[in-house]
Coordinates of C-alpha atoms in Angstrom, one line a residue:
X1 CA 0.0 0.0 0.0
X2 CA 3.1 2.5 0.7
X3 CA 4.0 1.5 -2.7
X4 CA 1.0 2.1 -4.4
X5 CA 0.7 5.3 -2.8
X6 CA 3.9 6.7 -3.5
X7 CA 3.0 5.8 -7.2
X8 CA 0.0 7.7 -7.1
X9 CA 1.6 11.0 -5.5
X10 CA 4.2 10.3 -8.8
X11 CA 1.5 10.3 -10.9
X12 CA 0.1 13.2 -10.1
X13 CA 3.4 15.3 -9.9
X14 CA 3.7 13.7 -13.7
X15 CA 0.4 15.0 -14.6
X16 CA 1.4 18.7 -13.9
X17 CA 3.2 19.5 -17.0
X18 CA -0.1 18.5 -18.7
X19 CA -2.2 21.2 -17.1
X20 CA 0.6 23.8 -17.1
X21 CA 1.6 23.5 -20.9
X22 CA 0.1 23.0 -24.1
X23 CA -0.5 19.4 -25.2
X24 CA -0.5 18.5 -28.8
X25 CA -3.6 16.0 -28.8
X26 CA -6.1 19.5 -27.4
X27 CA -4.3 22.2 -29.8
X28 CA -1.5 22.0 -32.0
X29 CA -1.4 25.3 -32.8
X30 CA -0.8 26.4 -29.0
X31 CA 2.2 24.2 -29.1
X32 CA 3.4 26.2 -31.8
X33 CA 2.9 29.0 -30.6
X34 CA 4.3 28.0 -27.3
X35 CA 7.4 26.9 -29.2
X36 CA 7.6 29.6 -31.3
X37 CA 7.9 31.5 -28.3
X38 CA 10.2 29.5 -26.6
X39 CA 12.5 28.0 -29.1
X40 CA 15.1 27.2 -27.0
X41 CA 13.3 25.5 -24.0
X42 CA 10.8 24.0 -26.1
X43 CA 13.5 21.8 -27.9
X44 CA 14.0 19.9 -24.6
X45 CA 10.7 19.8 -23.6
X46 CA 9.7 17.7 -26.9
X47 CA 12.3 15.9 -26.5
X48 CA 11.4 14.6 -23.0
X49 CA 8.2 14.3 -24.5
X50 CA 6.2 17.5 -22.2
X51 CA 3.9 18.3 -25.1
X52 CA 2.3 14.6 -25.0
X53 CA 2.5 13.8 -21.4
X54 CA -0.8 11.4 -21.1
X55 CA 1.2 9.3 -24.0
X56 CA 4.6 9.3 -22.9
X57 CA 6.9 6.6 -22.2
X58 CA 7.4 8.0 -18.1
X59 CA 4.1 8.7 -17.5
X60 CA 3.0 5.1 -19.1
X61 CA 5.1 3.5 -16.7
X62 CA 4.1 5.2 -13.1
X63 CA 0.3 4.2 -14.8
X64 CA 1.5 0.3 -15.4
X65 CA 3.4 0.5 -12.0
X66 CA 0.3 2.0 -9.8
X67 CA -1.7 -0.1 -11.4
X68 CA 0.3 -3.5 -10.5
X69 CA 1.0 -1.8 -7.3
X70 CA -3.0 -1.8 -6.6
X71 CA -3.8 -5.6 -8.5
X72 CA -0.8 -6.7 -5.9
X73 CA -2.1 -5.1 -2.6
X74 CA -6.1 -5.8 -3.1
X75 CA -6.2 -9.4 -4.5
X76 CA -4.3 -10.9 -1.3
X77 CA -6.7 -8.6 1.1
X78 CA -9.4 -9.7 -1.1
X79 CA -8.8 -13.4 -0.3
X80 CA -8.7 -13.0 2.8
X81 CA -11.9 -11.0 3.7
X82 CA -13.4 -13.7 1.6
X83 CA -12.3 -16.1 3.8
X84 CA -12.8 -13.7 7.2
X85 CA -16.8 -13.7 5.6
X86 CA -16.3 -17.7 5.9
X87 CA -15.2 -17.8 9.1
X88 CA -17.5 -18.0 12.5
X89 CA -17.2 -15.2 15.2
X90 CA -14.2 -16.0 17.6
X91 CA -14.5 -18.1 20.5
X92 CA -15.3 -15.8 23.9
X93 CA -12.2 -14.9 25.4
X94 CA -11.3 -16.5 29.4
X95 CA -11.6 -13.3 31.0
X96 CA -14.5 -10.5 30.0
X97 CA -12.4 -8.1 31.9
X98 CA -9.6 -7.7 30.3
X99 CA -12.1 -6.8 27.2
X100 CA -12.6 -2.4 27.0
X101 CA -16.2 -2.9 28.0
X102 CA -17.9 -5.8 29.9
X103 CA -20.6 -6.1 32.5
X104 CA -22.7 -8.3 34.1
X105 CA -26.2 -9.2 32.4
X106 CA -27.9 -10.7 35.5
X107 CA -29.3 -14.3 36.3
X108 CA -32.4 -15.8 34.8
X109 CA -34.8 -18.4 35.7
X110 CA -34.1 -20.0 32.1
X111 CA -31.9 -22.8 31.3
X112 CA -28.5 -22.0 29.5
X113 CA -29.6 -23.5 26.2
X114 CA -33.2 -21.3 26.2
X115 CA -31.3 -18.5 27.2
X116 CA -28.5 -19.0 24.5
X117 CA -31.6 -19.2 21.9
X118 CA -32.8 -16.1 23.0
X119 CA -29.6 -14.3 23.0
X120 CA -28.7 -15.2 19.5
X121 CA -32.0 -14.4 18.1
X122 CA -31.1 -10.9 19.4
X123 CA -28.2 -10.8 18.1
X124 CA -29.5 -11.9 15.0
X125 CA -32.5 -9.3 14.5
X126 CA -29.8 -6.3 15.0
X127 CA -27.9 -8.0 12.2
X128 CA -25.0 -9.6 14.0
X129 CA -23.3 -12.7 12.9
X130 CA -23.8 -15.0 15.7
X131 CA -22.0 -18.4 16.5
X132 CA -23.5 -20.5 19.9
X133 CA -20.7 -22.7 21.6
X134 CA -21.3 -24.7 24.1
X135 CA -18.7 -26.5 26.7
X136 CA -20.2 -29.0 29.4
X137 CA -22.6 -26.5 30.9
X138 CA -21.3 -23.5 29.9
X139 CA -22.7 -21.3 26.4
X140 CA -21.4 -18.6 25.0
X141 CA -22.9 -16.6 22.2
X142 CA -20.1 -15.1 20.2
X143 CA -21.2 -12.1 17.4
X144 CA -19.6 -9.5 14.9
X145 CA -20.3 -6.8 13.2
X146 CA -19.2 -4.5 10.6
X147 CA -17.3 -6.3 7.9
X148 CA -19.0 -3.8 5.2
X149 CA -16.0 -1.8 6.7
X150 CA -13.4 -4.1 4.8
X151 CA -15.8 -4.8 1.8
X152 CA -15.8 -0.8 0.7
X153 CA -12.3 -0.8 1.5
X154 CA -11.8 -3.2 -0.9
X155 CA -14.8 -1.9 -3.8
X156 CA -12.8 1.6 -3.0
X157 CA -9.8 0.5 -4.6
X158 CA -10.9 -2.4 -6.6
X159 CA -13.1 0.6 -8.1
X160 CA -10.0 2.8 -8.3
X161 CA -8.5 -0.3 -10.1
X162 CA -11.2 0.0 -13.0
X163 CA -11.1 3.4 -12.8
X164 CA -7.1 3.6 -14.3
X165 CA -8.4 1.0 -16.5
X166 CA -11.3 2.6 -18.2
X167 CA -9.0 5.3 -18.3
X168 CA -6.3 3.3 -20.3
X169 CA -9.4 1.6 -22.3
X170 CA -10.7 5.2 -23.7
X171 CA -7.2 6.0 -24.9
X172 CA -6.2 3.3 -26.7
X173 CA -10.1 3.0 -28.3
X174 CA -10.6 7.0 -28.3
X175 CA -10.8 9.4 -31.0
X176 CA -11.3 12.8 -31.4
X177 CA -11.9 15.4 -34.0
X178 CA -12.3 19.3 -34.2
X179 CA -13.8 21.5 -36.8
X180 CA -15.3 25.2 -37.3
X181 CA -18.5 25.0 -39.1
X182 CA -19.6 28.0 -40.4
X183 CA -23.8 28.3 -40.7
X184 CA -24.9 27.9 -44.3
X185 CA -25.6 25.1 -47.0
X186 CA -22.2 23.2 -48.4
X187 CA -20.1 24.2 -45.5
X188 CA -20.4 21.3 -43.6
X189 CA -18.3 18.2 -42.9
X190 CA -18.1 14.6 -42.3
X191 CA -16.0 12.0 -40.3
X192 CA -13.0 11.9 -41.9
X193 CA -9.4 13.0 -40.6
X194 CA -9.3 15.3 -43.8
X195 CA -12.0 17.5 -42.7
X196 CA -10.9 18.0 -39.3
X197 CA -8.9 21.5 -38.0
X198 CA -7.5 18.9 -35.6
X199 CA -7.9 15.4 -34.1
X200 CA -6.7 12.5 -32.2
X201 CA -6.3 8.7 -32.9
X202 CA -6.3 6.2 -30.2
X203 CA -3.4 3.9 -30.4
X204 CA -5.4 1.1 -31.7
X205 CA -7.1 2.6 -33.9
X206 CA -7.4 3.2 -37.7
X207 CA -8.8 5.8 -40.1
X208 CA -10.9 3.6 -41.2
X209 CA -12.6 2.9 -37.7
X210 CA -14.1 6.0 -37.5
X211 CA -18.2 6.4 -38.1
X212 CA -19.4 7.7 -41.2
X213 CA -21.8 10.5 -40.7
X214 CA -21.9 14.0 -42.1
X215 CA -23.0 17.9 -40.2
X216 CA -24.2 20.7 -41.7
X217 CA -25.0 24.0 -39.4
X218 CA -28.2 26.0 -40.4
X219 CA -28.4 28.7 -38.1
X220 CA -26.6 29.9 -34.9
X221 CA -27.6 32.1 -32.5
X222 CA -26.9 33.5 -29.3
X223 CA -28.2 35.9 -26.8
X224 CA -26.2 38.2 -24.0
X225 CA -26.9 40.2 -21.1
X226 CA -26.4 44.3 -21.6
X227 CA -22.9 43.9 -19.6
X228 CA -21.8 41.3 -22.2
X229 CA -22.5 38.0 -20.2
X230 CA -23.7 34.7 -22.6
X231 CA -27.2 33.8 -21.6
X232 CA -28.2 31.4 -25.1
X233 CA -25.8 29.6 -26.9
X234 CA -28.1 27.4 -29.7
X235 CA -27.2 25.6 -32.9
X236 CA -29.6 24.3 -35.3
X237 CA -27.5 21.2 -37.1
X238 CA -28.5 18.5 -39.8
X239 CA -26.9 15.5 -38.9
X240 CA -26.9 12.3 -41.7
X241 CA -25.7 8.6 -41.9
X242 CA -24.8 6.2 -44.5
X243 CA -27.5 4.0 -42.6
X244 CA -29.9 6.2 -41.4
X245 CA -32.1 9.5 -42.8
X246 CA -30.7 11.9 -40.3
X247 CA -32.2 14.4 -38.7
X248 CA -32.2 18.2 -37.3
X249 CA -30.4 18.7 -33.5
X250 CA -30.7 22.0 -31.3
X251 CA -26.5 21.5 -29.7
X252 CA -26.8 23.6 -26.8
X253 CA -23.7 23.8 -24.4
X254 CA -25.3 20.9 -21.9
X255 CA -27.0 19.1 -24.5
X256 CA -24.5 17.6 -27.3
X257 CA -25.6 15.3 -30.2
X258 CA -25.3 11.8 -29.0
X259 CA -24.8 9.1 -32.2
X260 CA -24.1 6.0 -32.5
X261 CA -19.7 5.8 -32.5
X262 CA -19.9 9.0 -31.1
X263 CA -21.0 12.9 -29.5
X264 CA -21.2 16.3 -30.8
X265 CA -20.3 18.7 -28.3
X266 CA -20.5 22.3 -28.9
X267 CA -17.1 24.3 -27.7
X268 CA -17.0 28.2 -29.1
X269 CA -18.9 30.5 -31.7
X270 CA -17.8 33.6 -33.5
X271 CA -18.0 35.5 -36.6
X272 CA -16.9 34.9 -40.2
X273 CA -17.1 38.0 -42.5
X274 CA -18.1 37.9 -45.9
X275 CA -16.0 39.5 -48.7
X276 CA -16.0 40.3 -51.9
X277 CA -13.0 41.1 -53.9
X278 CA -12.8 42.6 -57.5
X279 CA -9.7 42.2 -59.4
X280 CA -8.6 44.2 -62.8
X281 CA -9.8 42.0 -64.6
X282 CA -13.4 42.3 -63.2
X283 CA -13.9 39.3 -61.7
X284 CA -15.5 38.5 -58.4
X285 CA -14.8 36.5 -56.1
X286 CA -16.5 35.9 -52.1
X287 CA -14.4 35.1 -49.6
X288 CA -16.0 33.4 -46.0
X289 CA -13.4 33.7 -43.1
X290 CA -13.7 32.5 -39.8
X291 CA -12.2 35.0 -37.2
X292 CA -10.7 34.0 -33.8
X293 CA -12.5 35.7 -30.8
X294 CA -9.6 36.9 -29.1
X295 CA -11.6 38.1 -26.1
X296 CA -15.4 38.1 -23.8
X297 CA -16.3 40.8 -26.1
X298 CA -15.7 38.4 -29.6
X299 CA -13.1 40.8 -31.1
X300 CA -11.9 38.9 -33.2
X301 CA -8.9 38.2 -35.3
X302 CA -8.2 36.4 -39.0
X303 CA -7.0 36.9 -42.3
X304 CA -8.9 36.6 -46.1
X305 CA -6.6 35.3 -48.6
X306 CA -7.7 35.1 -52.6
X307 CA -5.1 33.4 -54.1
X308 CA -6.8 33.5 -57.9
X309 CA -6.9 37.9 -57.8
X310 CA -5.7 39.1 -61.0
X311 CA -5.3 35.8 -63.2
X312 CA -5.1 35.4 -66.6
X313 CA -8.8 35.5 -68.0
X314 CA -7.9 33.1 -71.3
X315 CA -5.8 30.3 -69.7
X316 CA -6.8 30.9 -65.9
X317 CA -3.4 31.2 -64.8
X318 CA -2.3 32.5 -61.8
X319 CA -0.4 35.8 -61.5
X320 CA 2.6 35.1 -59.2
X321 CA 3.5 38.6 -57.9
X322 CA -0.4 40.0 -57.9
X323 CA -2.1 37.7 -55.3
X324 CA -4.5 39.5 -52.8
X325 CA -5.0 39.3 -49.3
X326 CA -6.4 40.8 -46.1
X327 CA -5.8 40.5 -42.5
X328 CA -7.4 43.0 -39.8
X329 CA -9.9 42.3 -36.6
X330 CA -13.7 42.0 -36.5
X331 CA -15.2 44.6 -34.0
X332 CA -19.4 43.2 -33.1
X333 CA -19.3 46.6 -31.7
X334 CA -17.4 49.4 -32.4
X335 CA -17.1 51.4 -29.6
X336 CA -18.6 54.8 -29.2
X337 CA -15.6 56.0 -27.7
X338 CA -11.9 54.4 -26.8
X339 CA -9.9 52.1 -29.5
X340 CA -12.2 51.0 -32.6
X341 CA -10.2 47.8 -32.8
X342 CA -11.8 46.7 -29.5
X343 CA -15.6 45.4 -28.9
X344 CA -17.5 46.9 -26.5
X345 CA -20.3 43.9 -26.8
X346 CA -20.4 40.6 -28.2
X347 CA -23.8 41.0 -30.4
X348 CA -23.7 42.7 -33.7
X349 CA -24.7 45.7 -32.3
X350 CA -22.6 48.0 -34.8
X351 CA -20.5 46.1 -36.8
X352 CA -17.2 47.0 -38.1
X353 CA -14.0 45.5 -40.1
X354 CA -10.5 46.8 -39.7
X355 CA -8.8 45.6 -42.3
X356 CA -4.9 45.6 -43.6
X357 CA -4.5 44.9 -47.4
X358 CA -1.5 43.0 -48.9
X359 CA -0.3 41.9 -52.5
X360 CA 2.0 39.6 -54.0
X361 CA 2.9 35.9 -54.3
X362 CA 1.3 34.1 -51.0
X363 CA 3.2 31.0 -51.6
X364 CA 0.7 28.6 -51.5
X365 CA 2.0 26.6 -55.0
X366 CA 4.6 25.2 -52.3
X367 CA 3.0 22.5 -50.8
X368 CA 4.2 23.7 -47.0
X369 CA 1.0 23.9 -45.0
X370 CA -0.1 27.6 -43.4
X371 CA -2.9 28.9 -41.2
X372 CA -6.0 29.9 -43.2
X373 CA -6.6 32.6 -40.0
X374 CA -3.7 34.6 -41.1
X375 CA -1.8 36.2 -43.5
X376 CA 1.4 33.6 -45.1
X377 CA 3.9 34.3 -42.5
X378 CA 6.5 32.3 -44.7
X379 CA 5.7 34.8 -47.9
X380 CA 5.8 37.8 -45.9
X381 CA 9.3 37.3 -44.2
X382 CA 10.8 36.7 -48.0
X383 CA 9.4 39.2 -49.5
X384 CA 7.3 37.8 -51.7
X385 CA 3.9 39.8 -50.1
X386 CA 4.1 42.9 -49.3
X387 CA 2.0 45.0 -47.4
X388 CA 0.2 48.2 -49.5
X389 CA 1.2 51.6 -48.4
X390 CA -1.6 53.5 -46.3
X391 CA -3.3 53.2 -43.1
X392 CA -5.5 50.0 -42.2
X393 CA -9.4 50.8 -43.3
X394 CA -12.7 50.6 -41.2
X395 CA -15.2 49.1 -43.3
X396 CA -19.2 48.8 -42.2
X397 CA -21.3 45.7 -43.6
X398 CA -22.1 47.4 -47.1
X399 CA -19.0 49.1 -47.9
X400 CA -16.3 49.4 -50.5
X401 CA -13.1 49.5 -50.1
X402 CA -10.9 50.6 -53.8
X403 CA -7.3 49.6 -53.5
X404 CA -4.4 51.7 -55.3
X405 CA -4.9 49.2 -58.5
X406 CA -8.6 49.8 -59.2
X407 CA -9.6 46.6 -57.4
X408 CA -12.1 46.5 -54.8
X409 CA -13.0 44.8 -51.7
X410 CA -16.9 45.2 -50.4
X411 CA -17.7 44.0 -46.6
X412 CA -21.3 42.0 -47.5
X413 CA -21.5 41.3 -43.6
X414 CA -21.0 38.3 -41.6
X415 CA -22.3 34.9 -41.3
X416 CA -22.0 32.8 -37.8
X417 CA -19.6 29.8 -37.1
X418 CA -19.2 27.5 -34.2
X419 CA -16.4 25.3 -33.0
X420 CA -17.2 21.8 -32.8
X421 CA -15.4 18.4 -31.2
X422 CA -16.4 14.9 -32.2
X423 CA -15.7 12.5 -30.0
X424 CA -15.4 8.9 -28.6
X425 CA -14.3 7.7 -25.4
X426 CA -15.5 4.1 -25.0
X427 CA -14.0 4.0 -21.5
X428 CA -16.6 6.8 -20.2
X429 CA -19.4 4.1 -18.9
X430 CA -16.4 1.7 -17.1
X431 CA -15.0 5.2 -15.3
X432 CA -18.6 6.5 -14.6
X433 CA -19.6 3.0 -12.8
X434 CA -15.6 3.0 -11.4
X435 CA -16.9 6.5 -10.0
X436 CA -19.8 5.3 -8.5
X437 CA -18.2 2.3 -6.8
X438 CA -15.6 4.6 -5.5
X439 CA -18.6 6.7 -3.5
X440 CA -20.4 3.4 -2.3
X441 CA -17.1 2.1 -0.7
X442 CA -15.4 5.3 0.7
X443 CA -19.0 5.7 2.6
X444 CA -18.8 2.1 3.5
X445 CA -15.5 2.6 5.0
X446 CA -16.1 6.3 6.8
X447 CA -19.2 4.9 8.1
X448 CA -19.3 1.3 9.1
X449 CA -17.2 0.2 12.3
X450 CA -16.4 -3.3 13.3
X451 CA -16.9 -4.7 16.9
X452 CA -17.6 -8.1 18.5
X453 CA -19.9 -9.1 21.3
X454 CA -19.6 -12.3 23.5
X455 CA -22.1 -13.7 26.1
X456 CA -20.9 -16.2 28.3
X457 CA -24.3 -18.0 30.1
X458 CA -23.1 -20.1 32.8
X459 CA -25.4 -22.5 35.2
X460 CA -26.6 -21.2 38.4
X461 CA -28.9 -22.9 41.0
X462 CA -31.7 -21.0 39.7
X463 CA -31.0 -21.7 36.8
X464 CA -28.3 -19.2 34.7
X465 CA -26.0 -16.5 35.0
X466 CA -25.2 -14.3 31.6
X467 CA -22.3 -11.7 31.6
X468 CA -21.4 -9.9 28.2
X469 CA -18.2 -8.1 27.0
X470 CA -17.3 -6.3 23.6
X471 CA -14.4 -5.4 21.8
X472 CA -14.6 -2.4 19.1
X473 CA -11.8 -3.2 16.3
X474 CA -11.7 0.6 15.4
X475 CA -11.7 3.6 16.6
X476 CA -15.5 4.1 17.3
X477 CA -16.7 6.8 20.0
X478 CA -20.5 5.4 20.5
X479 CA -19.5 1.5 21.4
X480 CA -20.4 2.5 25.0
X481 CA -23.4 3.4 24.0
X482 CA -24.0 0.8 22.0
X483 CA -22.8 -2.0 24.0
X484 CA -25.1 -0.9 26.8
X485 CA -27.9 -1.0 24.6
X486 CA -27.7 -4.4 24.0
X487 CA -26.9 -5.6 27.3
X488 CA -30.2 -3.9 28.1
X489 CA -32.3 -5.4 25.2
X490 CA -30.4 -8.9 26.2
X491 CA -32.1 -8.1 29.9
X492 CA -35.5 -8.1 28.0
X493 CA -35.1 -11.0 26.3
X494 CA -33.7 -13.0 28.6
X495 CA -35.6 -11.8 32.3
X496 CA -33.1 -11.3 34.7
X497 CA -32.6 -10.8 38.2
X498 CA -29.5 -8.5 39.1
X499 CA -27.8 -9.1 42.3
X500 CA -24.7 -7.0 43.9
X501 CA -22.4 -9.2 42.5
X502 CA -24.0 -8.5 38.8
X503 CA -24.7 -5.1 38.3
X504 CA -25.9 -3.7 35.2
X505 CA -23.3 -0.1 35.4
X506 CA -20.3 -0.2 32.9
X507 CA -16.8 -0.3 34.9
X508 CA -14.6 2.7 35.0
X509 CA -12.5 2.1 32.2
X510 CA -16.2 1.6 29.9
X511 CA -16.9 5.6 30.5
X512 CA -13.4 6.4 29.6
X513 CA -11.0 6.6 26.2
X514 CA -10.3 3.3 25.2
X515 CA -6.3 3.2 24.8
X516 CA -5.1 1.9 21.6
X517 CA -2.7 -0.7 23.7
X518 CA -5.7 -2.0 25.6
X519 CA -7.4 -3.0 22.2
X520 CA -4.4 -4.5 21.2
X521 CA -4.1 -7.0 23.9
X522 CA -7.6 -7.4 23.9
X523 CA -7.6 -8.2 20.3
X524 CA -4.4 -10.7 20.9
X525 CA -6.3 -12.3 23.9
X526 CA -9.0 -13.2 21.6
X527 CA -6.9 -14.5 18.9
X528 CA -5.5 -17.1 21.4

């Protein structure tokens, strides 16, 4: 048990770098970031594996160590409760006194056998496991309580058991998958790894394991308090399967889409603005770009990139060095006063779009993969896009913007997007139940308390004599109390008559602190 719990201190020391830095399987572009901001820390941090912690070598074997650690400790305890289950009650130890409570019940008119009956019957009805032993004349009536102690000591961590492996069972079998749908028809997406922003194979998995079903979002919408605070977050989706019709879902924050292979779970919103850009050669073409809420207020950030601006009207190729593109923020609501590049509410309460323009070759005929929510970084350190002369231009939904070549850019408003995660953990219902099991048996072990009774009935010339002692095997305040119930129920099933020599008053040491030595001994008298 020391081991096991050293191990599980380890593991969660090992888990801290998980919380504390960016983890490749929840946002790759936060490790980026994270990297690009710390090159040279970052290099030993990957390579002692800090951006993948849950799958790492280290932290896979404190998990396979705790979890032998556990198997190790509870199957021998477990073997021998079930055999302590099998077992009778102890034999009565020689001496009651010696015992942290004893007293004398008083003498009855009834045989020692009759009385014995009655005894156990007691015990029985309160819910005691009673043995009766008798030798020559003498009975005692041994009884025990409390072994649910043990039991939801052992469901505790046989629970905590199937807890690390539920755990273990949703990450090999687990998937996930992110993606920004923005509201509209043909911008939606189906289960395959092409169409996710981001996602997440379990181990022991495949590409080809994942459900086939497709999402489209029809409308989005979203209410806030005056002071900015969400109150409605609602998304009317279409879902559709290869096997079945489909059908229309409200995703609300608490309330995901539940299929069969997995659940659609609702995770952000924001704004993408619609654009038009006219080149010199008088075509048009509409942009939709999802921008990044970079704070409460949905100010948001992102870039519109029209790689085919300016190309060859006859053979439709593409001008290298005449490639447009804009970056700039969203504003819901420009503020009446203070920075216009800042929202003063999250609705659309007056609109605006900030916007930067750029020309040139975006370098996206080299294969290297780029953000779509910003300007080429890549094309802008070379050279190859430049950024026009002039200051950055407020547009309202409606406006045009004409750039120093004749072209044009018109703001046609906004359509709404929300972030989505697909996911799969089929380890969920093992750790729920693991959860629950966990509850039953910590209360099991706070609560319960083990103790032992013995009666010893003895023969008298009127016919018996009954004395009683008890033995709590824990730490338990109210045995006292307790014990001197029963004696006094055990008076009124068996009719006594109490003399000097057996009173029915606990001795000193009963009304006292029972030292932890005295139980010992007691607990070692018994045993011999």
């Amino acid at each position: 048990m020391r081991t096991a719990l050293v191990l599980l201190f380890l593991l969660a020391v090992a888990a801290v770098p998980g919380s504390v830095l960016p983890q490749r399987n929840l946002g790759v572009e936060k490790v980026n970031a994270y990297r690009a901001a710390n090159p040279e820390l970052s290099r030993w941090l990957d390579r002692l594996g800090f951006f993948d912690v849950y799958s790492s070598p280290w932290f896979g074997a404190i998990y396979l160590l705790l979890f032998t650690s556990l198997v190790g400790c509870v199957l021998p305890r477990l073997r021998e409760h079930v055999a302590a289950l099998r077992r009778r009650p102890p034999p009565a130890p020689r001496h009651f006194r010696r015992l942290p409570a004893h007293t004398g019940v008083g003498q009855s008119a009834l045989a020692p056998a009759e009385a014995a009956v009655r005894v156990r019957g007691l015990l029985r009805s309160r819910r005691f496991r009673v043995a009766v032993r008798a030798d020559g004349d003498e009975v005692t009536v041994a009884a025990e309580k409390g072994y649910l102690k043990e039991t939801g000591n052992l469901a505790f961590h046989l629970a905590l058991l199937a807890l690390l492996a539920g755990v273990a069972y949703g990450y090999g079998w687990g998937w996930y998958g992110n993606r920004i749908v923005v509201a509209g028809p043909d911008t939606g997406f189906c289960t395959n790894l092409q169409q996710f922003d981001e996602y997440g194979l379990g181990p022991q998995l495949q590409p080809r394991d994942l459900p086939g079903f497709c999402v489209e979002l029809n409308r989005f919408h979203a209410e806030f308090l005056d002071n900015g605070q969400p109150t409605v977050f609602r998304a009317d989706v279409t879902w559709s399967t290869p096997q079945q019709n489909g059908g229309r879902h409200v995703l609300e924050v608490n309330t995901p889409l539940r299929l069969d292979g997995a659940n659609l779970y609702l995770l952000g919103h924001g704004y993408a603005p619609v654009l038009r850009y006219t080149d010199r050669q008088g075509r048009a073409q509409t942009s939709v770009s999802p921008f990044l809420p970079i704070d409460a207020a949905v100010t948001s950030e992102g870039a519109a990139l029209f790689p085919d601006a300016n190309a060859d009207p006859r053979t439709g190729t593409r001008s290298t060095d005449a490639q447009a593109a804009f970056s700039g923020v969203y504003v819901p609501t420009v503020p009446a006063t203070g920075p216009p590049a800042l929202s003063a509410h999250p609705a659309e309460n007056a609109p605006g779009l900030l916007l930067t323009a750029y020309r040139g070759n975006l370098g996206l005929e080299t294969g290297i993969p780029q953000s779509v929510y910003e300007v080429p970084r890549r094309a802008l350190a070379d050279g190859r896009l430049t950024q026009l002369p002039g200051p950055a231009k407020m547009l309202r939904p409606g406006e045009r913007w004409t750039l120093d070549d004749g072209t044009t850019l018109e703001f046609l408003g906004t359509r709404r997007w929300i972030a989505m995660t697909v996911r799969h953990d089929p380890g969920e219902p093992i750790v729920l139940a693991a959860a629950v099991l966990m509850m039953a048996g910590l209360v099991g072990t706070l609560t319960v308390r083990r103790r032992r009774l013995w009666f010893r009935i003895t023969p008298a010339p009127d016919g018996c004599a009954i004395t009683a002692g008890g033995l709590p095997r824990s730490d338990y305040p109210g045995f006292n109390a307790e014990f001197a119930a029963l004696t006094a129920a055990a008076r009124a099933a068996v009719p006594t008559q109490l003399d000097e020599q057996a009173t029915d008053r606990m001795t000193t040491e009963d009304s006292m602190p029972v030292p932890d030595e005295a139980v010992s001994a007691s607990a070692d008298n018994v045993a011999r």
